[in-house]
Each structure stands twice: as C-alpha cells, then as structure tokens.
Coordinates of C-alpha atoms and ligand atoms in Angstrom, one line a residue:
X1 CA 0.0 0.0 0.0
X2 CA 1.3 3.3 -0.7
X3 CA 0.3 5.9 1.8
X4 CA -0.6 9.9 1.3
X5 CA 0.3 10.6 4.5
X6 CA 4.2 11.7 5.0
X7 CA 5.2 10.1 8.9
X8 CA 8.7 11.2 10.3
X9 CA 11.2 8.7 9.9
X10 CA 12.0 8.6 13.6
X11 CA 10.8 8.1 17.3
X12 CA 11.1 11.0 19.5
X13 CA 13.3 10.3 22.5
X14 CA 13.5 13.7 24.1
X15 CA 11.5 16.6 23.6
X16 CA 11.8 20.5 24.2
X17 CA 9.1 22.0 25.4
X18 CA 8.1 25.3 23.6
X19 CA 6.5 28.3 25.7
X20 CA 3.5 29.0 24.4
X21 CA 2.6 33.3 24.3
X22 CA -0.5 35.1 23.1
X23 CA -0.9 37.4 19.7
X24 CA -0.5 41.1 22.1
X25 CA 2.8 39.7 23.8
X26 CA 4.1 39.3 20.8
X27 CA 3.2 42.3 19.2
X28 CA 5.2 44.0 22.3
X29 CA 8.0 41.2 21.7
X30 CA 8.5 42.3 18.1
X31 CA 7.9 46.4 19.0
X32 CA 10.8 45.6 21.7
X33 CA 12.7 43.7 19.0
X34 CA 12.3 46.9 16.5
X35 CA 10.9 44.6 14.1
X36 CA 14.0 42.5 13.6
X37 CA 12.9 38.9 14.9
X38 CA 16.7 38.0 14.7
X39 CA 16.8 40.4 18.1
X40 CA 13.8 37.6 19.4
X41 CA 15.1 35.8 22.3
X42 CA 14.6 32.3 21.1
X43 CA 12.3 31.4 23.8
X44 CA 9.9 33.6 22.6
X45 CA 9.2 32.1 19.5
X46 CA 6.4 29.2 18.6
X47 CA 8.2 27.7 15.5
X48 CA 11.2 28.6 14.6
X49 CA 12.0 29.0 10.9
X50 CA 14.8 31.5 10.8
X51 CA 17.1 28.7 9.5
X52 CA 17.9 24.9 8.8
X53 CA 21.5 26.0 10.0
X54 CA 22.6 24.2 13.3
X55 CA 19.1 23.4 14.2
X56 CA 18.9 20.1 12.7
X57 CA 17.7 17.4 15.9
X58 CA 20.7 14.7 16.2
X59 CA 19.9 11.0 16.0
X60 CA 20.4 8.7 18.9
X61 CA 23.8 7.3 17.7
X62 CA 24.9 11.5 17.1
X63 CA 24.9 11.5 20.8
X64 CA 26.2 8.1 21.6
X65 CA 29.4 9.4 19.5
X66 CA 29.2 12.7 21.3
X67 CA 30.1 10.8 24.6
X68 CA 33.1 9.0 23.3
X69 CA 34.7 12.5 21.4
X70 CA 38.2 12.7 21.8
X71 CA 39.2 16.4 23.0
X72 CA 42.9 15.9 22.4
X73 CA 44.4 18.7 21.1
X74 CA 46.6 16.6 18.5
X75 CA 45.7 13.8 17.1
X76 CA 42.4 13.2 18.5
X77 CA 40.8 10.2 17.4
X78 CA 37.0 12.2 16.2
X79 CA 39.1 13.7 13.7
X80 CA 40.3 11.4 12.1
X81 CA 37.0 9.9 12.0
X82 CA 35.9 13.2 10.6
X83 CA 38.6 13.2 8.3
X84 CA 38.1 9.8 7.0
X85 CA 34.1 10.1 6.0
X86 CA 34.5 13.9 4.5
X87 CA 37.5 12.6 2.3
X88 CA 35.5 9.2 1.5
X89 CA 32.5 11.4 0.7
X90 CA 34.8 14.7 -1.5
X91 CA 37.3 12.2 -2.9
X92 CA 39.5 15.4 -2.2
X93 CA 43.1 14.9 0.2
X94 CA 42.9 17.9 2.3
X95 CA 40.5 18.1 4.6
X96 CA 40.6 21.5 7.0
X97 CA 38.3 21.0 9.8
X98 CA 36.6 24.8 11.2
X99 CA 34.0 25.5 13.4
X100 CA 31.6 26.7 10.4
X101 CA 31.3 27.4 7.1
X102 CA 32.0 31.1 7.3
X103 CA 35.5 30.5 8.6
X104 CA 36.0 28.1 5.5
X105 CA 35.3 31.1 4.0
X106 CA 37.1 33.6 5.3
X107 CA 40.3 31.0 4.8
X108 CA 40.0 30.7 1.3
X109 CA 38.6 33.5 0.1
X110 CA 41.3 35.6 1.8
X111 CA 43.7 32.9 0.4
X112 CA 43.1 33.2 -3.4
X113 CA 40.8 36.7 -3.2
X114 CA 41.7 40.1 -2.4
X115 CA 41.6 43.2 -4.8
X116 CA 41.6 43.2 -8.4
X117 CA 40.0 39.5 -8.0
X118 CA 36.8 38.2 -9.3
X119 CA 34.4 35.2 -7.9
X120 CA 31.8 34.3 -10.2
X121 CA 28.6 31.9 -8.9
X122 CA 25.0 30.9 -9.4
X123 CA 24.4 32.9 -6.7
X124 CA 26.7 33.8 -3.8
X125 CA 25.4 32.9 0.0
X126 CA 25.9 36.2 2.2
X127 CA 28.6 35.1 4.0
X128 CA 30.1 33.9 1.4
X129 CA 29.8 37.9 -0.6
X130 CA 30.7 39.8 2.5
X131 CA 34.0 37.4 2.6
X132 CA 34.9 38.1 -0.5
X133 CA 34.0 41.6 -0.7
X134 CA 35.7 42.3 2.5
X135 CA 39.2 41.4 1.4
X136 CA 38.1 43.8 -1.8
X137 CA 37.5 40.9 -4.7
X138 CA 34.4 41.3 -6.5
X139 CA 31.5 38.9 -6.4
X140 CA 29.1 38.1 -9.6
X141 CA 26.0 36.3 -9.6
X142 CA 25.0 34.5 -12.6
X143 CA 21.7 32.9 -11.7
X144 CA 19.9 31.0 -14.9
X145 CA 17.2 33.4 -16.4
X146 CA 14.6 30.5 -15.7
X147 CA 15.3 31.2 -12.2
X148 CA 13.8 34.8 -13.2
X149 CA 10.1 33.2 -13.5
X150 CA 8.7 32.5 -10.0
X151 CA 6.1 30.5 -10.9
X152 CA 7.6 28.5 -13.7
X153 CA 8.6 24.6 -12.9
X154 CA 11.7 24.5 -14.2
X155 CA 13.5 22.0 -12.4
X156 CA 17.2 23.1 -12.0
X157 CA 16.6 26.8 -10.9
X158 CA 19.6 26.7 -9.4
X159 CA 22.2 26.5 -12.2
X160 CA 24.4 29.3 -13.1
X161 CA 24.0 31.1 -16.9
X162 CA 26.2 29.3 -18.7
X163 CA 26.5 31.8 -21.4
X164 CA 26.9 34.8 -19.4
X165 CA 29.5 32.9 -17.2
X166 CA 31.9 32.6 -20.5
X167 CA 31.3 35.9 -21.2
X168 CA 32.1 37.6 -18.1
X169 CA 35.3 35.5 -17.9
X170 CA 36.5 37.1 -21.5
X171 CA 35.1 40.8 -19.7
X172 CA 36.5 40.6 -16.8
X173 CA 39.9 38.9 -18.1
X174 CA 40.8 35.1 -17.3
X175 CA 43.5 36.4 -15.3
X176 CA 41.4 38.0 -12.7
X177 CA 39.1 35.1 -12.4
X178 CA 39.6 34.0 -8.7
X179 CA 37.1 30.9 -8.6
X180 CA 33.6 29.8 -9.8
X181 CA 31.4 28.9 -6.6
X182 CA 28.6 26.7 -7.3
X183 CA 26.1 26.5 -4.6
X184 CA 24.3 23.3 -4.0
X185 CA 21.5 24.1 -3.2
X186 CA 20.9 27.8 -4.5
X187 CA 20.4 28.8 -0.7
X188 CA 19.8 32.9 -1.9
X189 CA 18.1 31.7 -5.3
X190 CA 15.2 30.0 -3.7
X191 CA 17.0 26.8 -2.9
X192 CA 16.7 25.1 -5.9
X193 CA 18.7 22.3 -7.4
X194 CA 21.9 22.7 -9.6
X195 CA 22.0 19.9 -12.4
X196 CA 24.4 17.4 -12.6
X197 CA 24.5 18.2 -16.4
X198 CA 25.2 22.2 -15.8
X199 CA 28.2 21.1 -12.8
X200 CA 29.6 19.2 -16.2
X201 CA 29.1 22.0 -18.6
X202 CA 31.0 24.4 -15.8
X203 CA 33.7 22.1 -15.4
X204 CA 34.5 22.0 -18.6
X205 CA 35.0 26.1 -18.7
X206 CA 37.1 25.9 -16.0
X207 CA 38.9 23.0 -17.7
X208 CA 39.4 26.1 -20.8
X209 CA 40.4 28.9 -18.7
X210 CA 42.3 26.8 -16.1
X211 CA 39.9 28.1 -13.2
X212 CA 39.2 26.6 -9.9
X213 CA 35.9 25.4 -9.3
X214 CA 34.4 25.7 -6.1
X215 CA 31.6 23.8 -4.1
X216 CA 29.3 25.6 -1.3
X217 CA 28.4 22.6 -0.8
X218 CA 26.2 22.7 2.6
X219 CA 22.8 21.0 1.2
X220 CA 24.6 18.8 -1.0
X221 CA 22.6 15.9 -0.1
X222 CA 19.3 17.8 -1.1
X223 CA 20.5 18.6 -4.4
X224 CA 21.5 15.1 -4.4
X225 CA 18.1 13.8 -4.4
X226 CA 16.7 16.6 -6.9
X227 CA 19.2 15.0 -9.8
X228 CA 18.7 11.6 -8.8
X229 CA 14.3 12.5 -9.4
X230 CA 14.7 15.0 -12.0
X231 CA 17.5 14.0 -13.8
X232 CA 17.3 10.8 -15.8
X233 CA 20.5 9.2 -16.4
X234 CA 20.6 9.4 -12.4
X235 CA 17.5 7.5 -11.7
X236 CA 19.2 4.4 -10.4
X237 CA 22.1 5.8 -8.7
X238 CA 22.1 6.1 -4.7
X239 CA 21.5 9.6 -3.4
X240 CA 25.8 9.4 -1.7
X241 CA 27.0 8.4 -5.4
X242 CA 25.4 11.3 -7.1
X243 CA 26.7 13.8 -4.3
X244 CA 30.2 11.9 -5.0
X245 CA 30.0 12.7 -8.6
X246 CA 29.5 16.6 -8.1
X247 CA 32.5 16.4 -5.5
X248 CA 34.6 14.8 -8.4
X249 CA 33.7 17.9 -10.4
X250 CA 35.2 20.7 -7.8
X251 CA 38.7 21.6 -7.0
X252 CA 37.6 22.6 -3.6
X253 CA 34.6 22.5 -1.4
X254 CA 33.5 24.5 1.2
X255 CA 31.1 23.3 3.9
X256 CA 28.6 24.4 6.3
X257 CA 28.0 20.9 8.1
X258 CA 25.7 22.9 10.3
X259 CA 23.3 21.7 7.6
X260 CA 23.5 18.7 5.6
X261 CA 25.4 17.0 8.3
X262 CA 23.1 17.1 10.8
X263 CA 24.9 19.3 13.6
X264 CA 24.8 22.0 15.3
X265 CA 28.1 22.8 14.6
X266 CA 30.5 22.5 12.8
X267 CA 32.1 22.9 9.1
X268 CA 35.5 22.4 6.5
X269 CA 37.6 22.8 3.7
X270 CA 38.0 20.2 1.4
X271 CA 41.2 20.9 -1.3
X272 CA 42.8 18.8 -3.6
X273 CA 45.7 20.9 -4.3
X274 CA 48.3 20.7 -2.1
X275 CA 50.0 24.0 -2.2
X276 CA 47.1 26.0 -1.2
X277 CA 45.9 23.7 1.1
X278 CA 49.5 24.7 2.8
X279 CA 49.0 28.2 2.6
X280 CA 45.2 27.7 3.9
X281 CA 46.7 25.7 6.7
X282 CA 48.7 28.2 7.8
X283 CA 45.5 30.8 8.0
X284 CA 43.9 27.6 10.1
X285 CA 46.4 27.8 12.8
X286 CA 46.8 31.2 13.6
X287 CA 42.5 31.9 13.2
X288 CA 40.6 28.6 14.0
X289 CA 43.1 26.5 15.9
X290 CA 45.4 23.0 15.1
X291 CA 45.3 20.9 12.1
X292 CA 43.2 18.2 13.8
X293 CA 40.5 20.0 15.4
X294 CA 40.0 23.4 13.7
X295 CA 37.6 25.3 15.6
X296 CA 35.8 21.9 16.7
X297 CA 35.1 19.6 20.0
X298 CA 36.5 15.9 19.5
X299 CA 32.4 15.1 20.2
X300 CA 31.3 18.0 17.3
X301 CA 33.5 16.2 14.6
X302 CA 32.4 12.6 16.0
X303 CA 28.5 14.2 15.5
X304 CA 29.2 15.6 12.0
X305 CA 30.8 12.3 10.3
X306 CA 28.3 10.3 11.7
X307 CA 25.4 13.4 10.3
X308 CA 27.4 12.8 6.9
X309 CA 25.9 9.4 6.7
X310 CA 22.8 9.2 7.8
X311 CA 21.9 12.7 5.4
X312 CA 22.4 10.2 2.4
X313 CA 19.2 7.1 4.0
X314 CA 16.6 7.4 1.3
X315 CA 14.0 7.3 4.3
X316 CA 15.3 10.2 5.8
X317 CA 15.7 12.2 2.2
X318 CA 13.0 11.2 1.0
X319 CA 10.4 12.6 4.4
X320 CA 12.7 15.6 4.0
X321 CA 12.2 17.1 1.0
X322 CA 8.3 15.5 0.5
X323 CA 7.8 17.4 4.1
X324 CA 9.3 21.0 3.0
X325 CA 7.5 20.0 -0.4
X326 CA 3.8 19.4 1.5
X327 CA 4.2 22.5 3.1
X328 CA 4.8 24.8 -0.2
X329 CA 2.4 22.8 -2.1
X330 CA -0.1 23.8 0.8
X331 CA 0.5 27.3 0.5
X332 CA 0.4 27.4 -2.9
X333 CA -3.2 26.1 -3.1
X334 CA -4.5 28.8 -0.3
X335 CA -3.0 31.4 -3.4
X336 CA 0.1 32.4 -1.4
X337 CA 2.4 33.7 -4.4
X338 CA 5.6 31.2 -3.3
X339 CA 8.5 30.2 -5.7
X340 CA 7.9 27.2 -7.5
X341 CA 9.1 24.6 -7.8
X342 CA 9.8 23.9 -3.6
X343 CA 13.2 24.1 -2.9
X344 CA 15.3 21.8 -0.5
X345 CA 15.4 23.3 3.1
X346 CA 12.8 25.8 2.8
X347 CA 9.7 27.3 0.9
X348 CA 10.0 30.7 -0.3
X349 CA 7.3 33.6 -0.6
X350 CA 7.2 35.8 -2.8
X351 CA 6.5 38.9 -0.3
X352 CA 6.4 41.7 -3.5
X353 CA 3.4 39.5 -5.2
X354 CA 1.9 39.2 -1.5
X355 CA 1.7 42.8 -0.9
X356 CA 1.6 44.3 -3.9
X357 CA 0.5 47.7 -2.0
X358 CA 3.8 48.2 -0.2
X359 CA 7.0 49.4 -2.2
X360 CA 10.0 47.9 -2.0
X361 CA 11.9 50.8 -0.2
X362 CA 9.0 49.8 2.3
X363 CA 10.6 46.3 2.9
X364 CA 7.6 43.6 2.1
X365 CA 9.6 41.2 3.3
X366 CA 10.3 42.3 6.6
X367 CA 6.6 43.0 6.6
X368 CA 6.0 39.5 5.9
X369 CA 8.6 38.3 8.9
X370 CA 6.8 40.4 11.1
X371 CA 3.4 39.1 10.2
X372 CA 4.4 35.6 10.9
X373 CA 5.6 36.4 14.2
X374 CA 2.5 38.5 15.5
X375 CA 0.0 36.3 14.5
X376 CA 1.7 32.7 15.0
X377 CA 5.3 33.1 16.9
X378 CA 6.8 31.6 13.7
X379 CA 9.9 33.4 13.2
X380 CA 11.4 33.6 9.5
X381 CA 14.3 35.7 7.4
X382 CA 14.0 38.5 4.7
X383 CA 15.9 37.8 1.9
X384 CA 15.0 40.7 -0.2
X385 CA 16.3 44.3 -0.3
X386 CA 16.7 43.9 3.7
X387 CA 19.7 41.1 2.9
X388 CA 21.0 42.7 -0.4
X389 CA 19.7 45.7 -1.1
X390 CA 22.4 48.7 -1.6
X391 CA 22.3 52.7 -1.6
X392 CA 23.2 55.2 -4.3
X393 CA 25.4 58.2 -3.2
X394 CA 21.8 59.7 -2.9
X395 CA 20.9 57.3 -0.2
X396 CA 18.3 56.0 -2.3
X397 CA 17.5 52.4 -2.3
X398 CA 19.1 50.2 -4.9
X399 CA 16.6 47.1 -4.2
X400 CA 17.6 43.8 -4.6
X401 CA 16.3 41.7 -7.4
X402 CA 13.5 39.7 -5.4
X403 CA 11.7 40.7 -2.3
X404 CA 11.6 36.9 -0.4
X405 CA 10.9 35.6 2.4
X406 CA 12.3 31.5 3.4
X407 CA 10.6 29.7 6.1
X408 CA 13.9 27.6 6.1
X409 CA 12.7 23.8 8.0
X410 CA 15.1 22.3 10.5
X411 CA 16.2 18.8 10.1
X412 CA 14.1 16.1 11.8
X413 CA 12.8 18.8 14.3
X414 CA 9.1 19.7 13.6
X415 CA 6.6 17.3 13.2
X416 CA 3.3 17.3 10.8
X417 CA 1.2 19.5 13.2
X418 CA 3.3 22.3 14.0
X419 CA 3.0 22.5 9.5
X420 CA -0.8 22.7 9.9
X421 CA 0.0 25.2 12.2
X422 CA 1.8 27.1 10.0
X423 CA -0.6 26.9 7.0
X424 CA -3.3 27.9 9.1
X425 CA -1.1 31.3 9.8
X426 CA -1.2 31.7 6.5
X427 CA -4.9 32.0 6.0
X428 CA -4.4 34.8 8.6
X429 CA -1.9 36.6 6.9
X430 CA -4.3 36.5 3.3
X431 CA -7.1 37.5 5.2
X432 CA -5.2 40.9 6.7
X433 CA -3.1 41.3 3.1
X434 CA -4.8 44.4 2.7
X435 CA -4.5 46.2 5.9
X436 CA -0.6 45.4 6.7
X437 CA 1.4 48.5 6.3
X438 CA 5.4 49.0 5.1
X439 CA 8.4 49.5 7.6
X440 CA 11.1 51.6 7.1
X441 CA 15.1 51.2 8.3
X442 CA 16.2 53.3 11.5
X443 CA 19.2 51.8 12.3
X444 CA 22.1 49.4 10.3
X445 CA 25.6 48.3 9.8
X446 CA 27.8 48.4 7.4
X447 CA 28.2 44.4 6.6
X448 CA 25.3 41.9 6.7
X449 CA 22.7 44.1 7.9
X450 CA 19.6 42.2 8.3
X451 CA 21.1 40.4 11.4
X452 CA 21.1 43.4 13.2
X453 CA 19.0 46.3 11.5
X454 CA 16.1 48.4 13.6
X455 CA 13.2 48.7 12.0
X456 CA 9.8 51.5 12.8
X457 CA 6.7 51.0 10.8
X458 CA 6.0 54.3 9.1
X459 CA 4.8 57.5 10.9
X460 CA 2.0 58.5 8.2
X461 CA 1.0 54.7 9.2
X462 CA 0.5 54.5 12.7
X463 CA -3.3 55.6 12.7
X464 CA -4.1 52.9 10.5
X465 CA -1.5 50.5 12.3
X466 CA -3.5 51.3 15.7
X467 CA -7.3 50.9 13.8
X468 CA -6.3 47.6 12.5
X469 CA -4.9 46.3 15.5
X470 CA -1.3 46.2 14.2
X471 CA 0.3 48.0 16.6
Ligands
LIG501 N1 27.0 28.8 2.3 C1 25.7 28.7 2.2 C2 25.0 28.3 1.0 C3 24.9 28.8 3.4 O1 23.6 28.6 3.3 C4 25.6 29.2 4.6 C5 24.8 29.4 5.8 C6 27.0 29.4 4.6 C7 27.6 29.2 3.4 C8 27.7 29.8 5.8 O2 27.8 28.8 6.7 O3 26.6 29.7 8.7 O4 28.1 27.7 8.9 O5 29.0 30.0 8.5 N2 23.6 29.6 5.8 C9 22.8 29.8 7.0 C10 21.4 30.0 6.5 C11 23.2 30.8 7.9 O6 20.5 30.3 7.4 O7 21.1 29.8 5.3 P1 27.9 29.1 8.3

C-alpha cells in the first residue's frame, strides 16, 4: 500500500518543550525587538524557521558518538574519524576542519581573493559575498534566467548562466578570475537544485580557462536527491554516489555541516591541491586553531561524520524534502504567491506578489517576517532588499532583485502538526493582506545588515497601524 500521509522517519526520545505566548505579547515582543525577529530571544518564539543551520535534531547514535569524542588537542581520534568520512565522501586529500562554514570562507577567500580578484557563482550565499568583498574581490552572480520566473517549474533553478558565465570571464579577463562557486543548493536563489549536467558543462570552462571550481556545498545531499528524481541518467544511482559525482567535479569545497550533516556545529575545507591547502593551513592555525581540530570539539567532529551518513538514507531524504515540499504545495493552493518549484530546506514567498501595495523601499519582506511572528510566533528571514539591497550616493535604495521571504525547516525537528500550524497562519496573513502597512530602516551596519537592523513601521501609518490592531 502506498500511503498519502508523510510520517517522520523517527521516534522522538526527548523533547523541548516550547513556551506557548498570546498574539499582544508578541506584538510587544516584536515592537521591543524593533521589528527584527533576529533580536527575538529564542524562547519567545512558537516555531522557529529563521534557519535549517545548526538546528537540525541529532539521531540517537549523534549523541552516543558525542560521549566517546576525543578532545585531544593533537591527534584526537573524532578527527580522524571526521577526516576519513569527509574525504570518502569529497574524494578530495585535504581536509581542513573549522567550526563553520563562514571560517572556510574567510580561509579561502582571503587565500586566493583580495583586490583586483573576481568570484563568479550561481548565486553567492551572504557570507560567502561579505567574505569576498571584505578582502576587496568582487562577487558576480550569474543565476539562470529561468530562475527569473517564480512560478515556472523548471527543475534546476539553481544553475548558473552558462553563457553569461563565459562571457564575463572574457570581460572581466581570465587572469582576474579568482574561482567559480557553485552553490548546491541555491540557498539565496530560492533553494533550488543545480543539475548534474550544468556542474559538467562548468567544469568543462574551467577545464578552458584553467579556473578553480568551487563547491558551497552545505545542502549537498538535497541537491543530491533533486538530480537523482529529475535528472534521468541518475534514476538508479544512490543519493551518496550522485553527491560523490559533483564532489569529483570541484577543486575545492566549502562546507557548512551545520546543515547537511546534521549538527549543530561544525564545518570544512576540502582541497585537492596541495599548495594551497599549505598556505590555507597556515590561515587555520593562527585563526581557527590545530590541524586536527580546527575550531571543533573531539564530540562535534564525531557528530558531523556520523550526520554525513545518515543525510544520504533514502527514508530520511526522501520525508525531508516531500515534508518542506507538502508545506509549499499547501500554501500554494491557499494562493500564497511562493517560488515554484519547492526548494530543498525551505519554501519561499514571494512577499512583492503578496503585498503588492507596499514598495520595496517599504521592505515587504520584513513585513511579511513580522506578520508571521505576531500572529503565530513563527519566526522567518527576509531575503529581499533587507539582505541585499544597496544605496546610491543619494541614499536611495538600490533594491535587490527579489523581495523573499524563506521559512527555512530544520532537520528532523518539527513534526506534521506544528506545519498545519503554519498553514493555518497563512490564511491569517491572506485575510489581513490588505491592511498590513510598510516598515522603514532606522538603524544598520555596514556588513550583513539584516542580522542586526532596527526597524519603525511608518509614521503617516501608525493611525491605520493602531485601527487595525497592528500596533
Ligand atoms: N553557504 C551557504 C549556501 C549557506 O547557506 C551558509 C549558511 C553558509 C555558506 C555559511 O555557513 O553559517 O556555517 O558559517 N547559511 C545559513 C542559513 C546561515 O541560514 O542559510 P555558516
């Protein structure tokens, strides 16, 4: 019998009990917060969908490894087991363990980057832009133009435009081209799949212009599982065989395992070239600490190469990205404008299309965030002109090309309820469309400023905020 009904490959051994709080305490939560939820405390928030990063439940044998880490400070035994299941998994010889991906960043990026230098990707991560920009290299985003279309289907919105790629190489001179970063999935570009056929086709221009490819490779195991469904030729291959055939691609990978590897912290370098890995080493020392730990606990690197296995059991895949999948498909049906097809980790709504009545220099997608959290404690990130929108010398808004909003789904965390839940928020938030009102910025820094950005909903709209109960 085949059933319609997706159940949660797993028992639940301990729980965490959420703190429940009513609609008006968290409209003084989020006035407190200046309409930033990442200023929430945590334990005021219902469900949390801010991010699939770190927040992923460990399995029972996670924790049984946690117990026998080894904390020496050379040596230690948890690395090599680390060591030994991310080079089984990369096929790549140096392995650079750090305490996230960001710091795998900042070591590479500040290795082969600095001024004059060029990174060009299907679309760059934040991190992974502020990195590069912060050491003065440039960073280019070449998303497909299918990726344009919201509600198209196309099934690899995450590839990179092969044509323009070529092209800006010749623009921008072959010389000056740093690296090509693919990232699996397109976290920024909705989360959709790369194909295995566009990973070829960008090898081979690297193989012309002698240029290193690079993998973000922190949802590798998702995008695994897209290729294997959507990409024929894959069909029959195991989900681990497919991500090891993208690894054979790159000359370098780059890891968040705060993601696909099920921990809560945690991250690497993988290189295959020897010299750099030396120079990269060096970086290692002197920011994240020794050669066999990085920035890591013995127990963290015991949790993450057993996380790398268990990512790849069809059961677990298979609930993972049918759950995230149920979810969009749900929202979709109520007439909630979301990016189709459903990505990986997370659904995306397209908050321009929702509230077609505020401007962008009004921030919909902060609007949206703070929606969520009034009316059902479910936090969620803006990634829209909040995330990458610039200023001219004017200080007039440059916005970026999407107003978004991801309800990103921790791994193995929330269970088929606390989705109805979610859905039934959303028939709230398309019942008051009309009435919700734009916010405007009243504080920022310089780098990454959603995390930390103050908020005010406009003056000329607190009357109607007040009438309509918003305030
Ligand atoms: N690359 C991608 C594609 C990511 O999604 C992230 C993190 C990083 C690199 C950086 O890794 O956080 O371990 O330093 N993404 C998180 C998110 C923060 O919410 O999507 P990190």
């Amino acid at each position: 019998m085949r059933h319609k009904t997706i159940i949660e490959p797993f028992r639940i051994k301990t729980v965490e009990p959420i703190k429940m709080n009513s609609e008006e305490e968290r409209c003084r939560l989020l006035r407190e917060a200046h309409y930033n939820p990442f200023l929430l405390n945590s334990d005021d928030v219902i469900i949390d969908f801010l991010t699939d990063s770190g927040t992923s439940a460990m399995s029972a044998e996670q924790w049984g490894g946690m117990q026998i880490g080894d904390e020496s400070y050379a040596g230690s035994r948890s690395w090599k087991r680390m060591e030994k299941a991310v080079r089984n998994l990369t096929g790549m010889d140096y392995i650079l363990p750090t305490h996230q991906g960001r710091a795998a960043e900042r070591i590479l990026y500040s290795t082969i980057g600095g001024p004059g230098k060029v990174f060009v990707s299907n679309t760059h991560f934040d991190t992974t832009r502020a990195n590069i920009e912060f050491r003065e290299a440039e960073a280019i985003d070449l998303p497909t133009p299918f990726a344009k279309d919201m509600s198209s289907d196309y099934p690899f919105k995450g590839n990179i435009d092969l044509d323009q790629l070529s092209k800006t190489i010749d623009e921008k001179g072959v010389d000056n081209i740093a690296g090509i970063i693919m990232t699996v999935t397109n976290n920024s570009g909705g989360g959709q799949p790369v194909s295995m056929e566009n990973l070829k086709q960008v090898r081979k221009i690297c193989d012309s212009y002698n240029i290193p490819l690079i993998l973000d490779c922190c949802r590798v195991a998702e995008n695994s599982y897209f290729i294997k469904h959507r990409e024929k030729e894959y069909n029959d291959y195991a989900y681990e065989e497919i991500a090891k055939k993208i690894f054979e691609l790159s000359d370098a990978a780059i890891m968040s395992s705060k993601k696909d590897a099920l921990v809560n912290m945690g991250g690497f370098l993988a290189l295959r070239n020897m010299k750099l890995a030396q120079e990269c080493t060096n970086l290692l020392i002197i920011t994240e600490g020794f050669t066999t730990y990085g920035g890591l606990s013995g127990r963290d690197m015991e949790a993450l190469a057993i996380g790398l296995k268990e990512v790849f059991e069809p059961a677990y895949l298979d609930y993972r990205i049918k759950s995230t999948e149920y979810l969009g498909r749900k929202l979709h049906e109520l007439g909630v404008p979301i990016m189709l097809p459903v990505g990986g980790h997370a659904v995306y709504i397209d908050a321009k299309k929702l509230y077609s009545h505020i401007p962008v220099f009004e921030y919909p997608g902060q609007v949206l965030v703070c929606e969520l959290y009034k009316l059902g404690g479910i936090r969620t990130v803006e990634i829209g002109s909040v995330m990458f929108g610039k200023y001219e010398d004017d200080h007039k808004l440059i916005p970026a090309p999407y107003e978004l909003v991801r309800l990103a789904i921790p791994r193995r965390v929330y269970t088929q309820s606390h989705i109805e839940y979610v859905i039934e928020t959303f028939e709230e938030i398309l019942r008051r469309r009309k009435e919700t009102i734009g916010l405007r910025i009243i504080e920022e820094p310089k780098f990454l400023r959603h995390f930390t950005a103050k908020f005010e909903r406009l003056p000329y709209n607190n009357k109607i905020a007040e009438e309509s109960g918003l305030e």
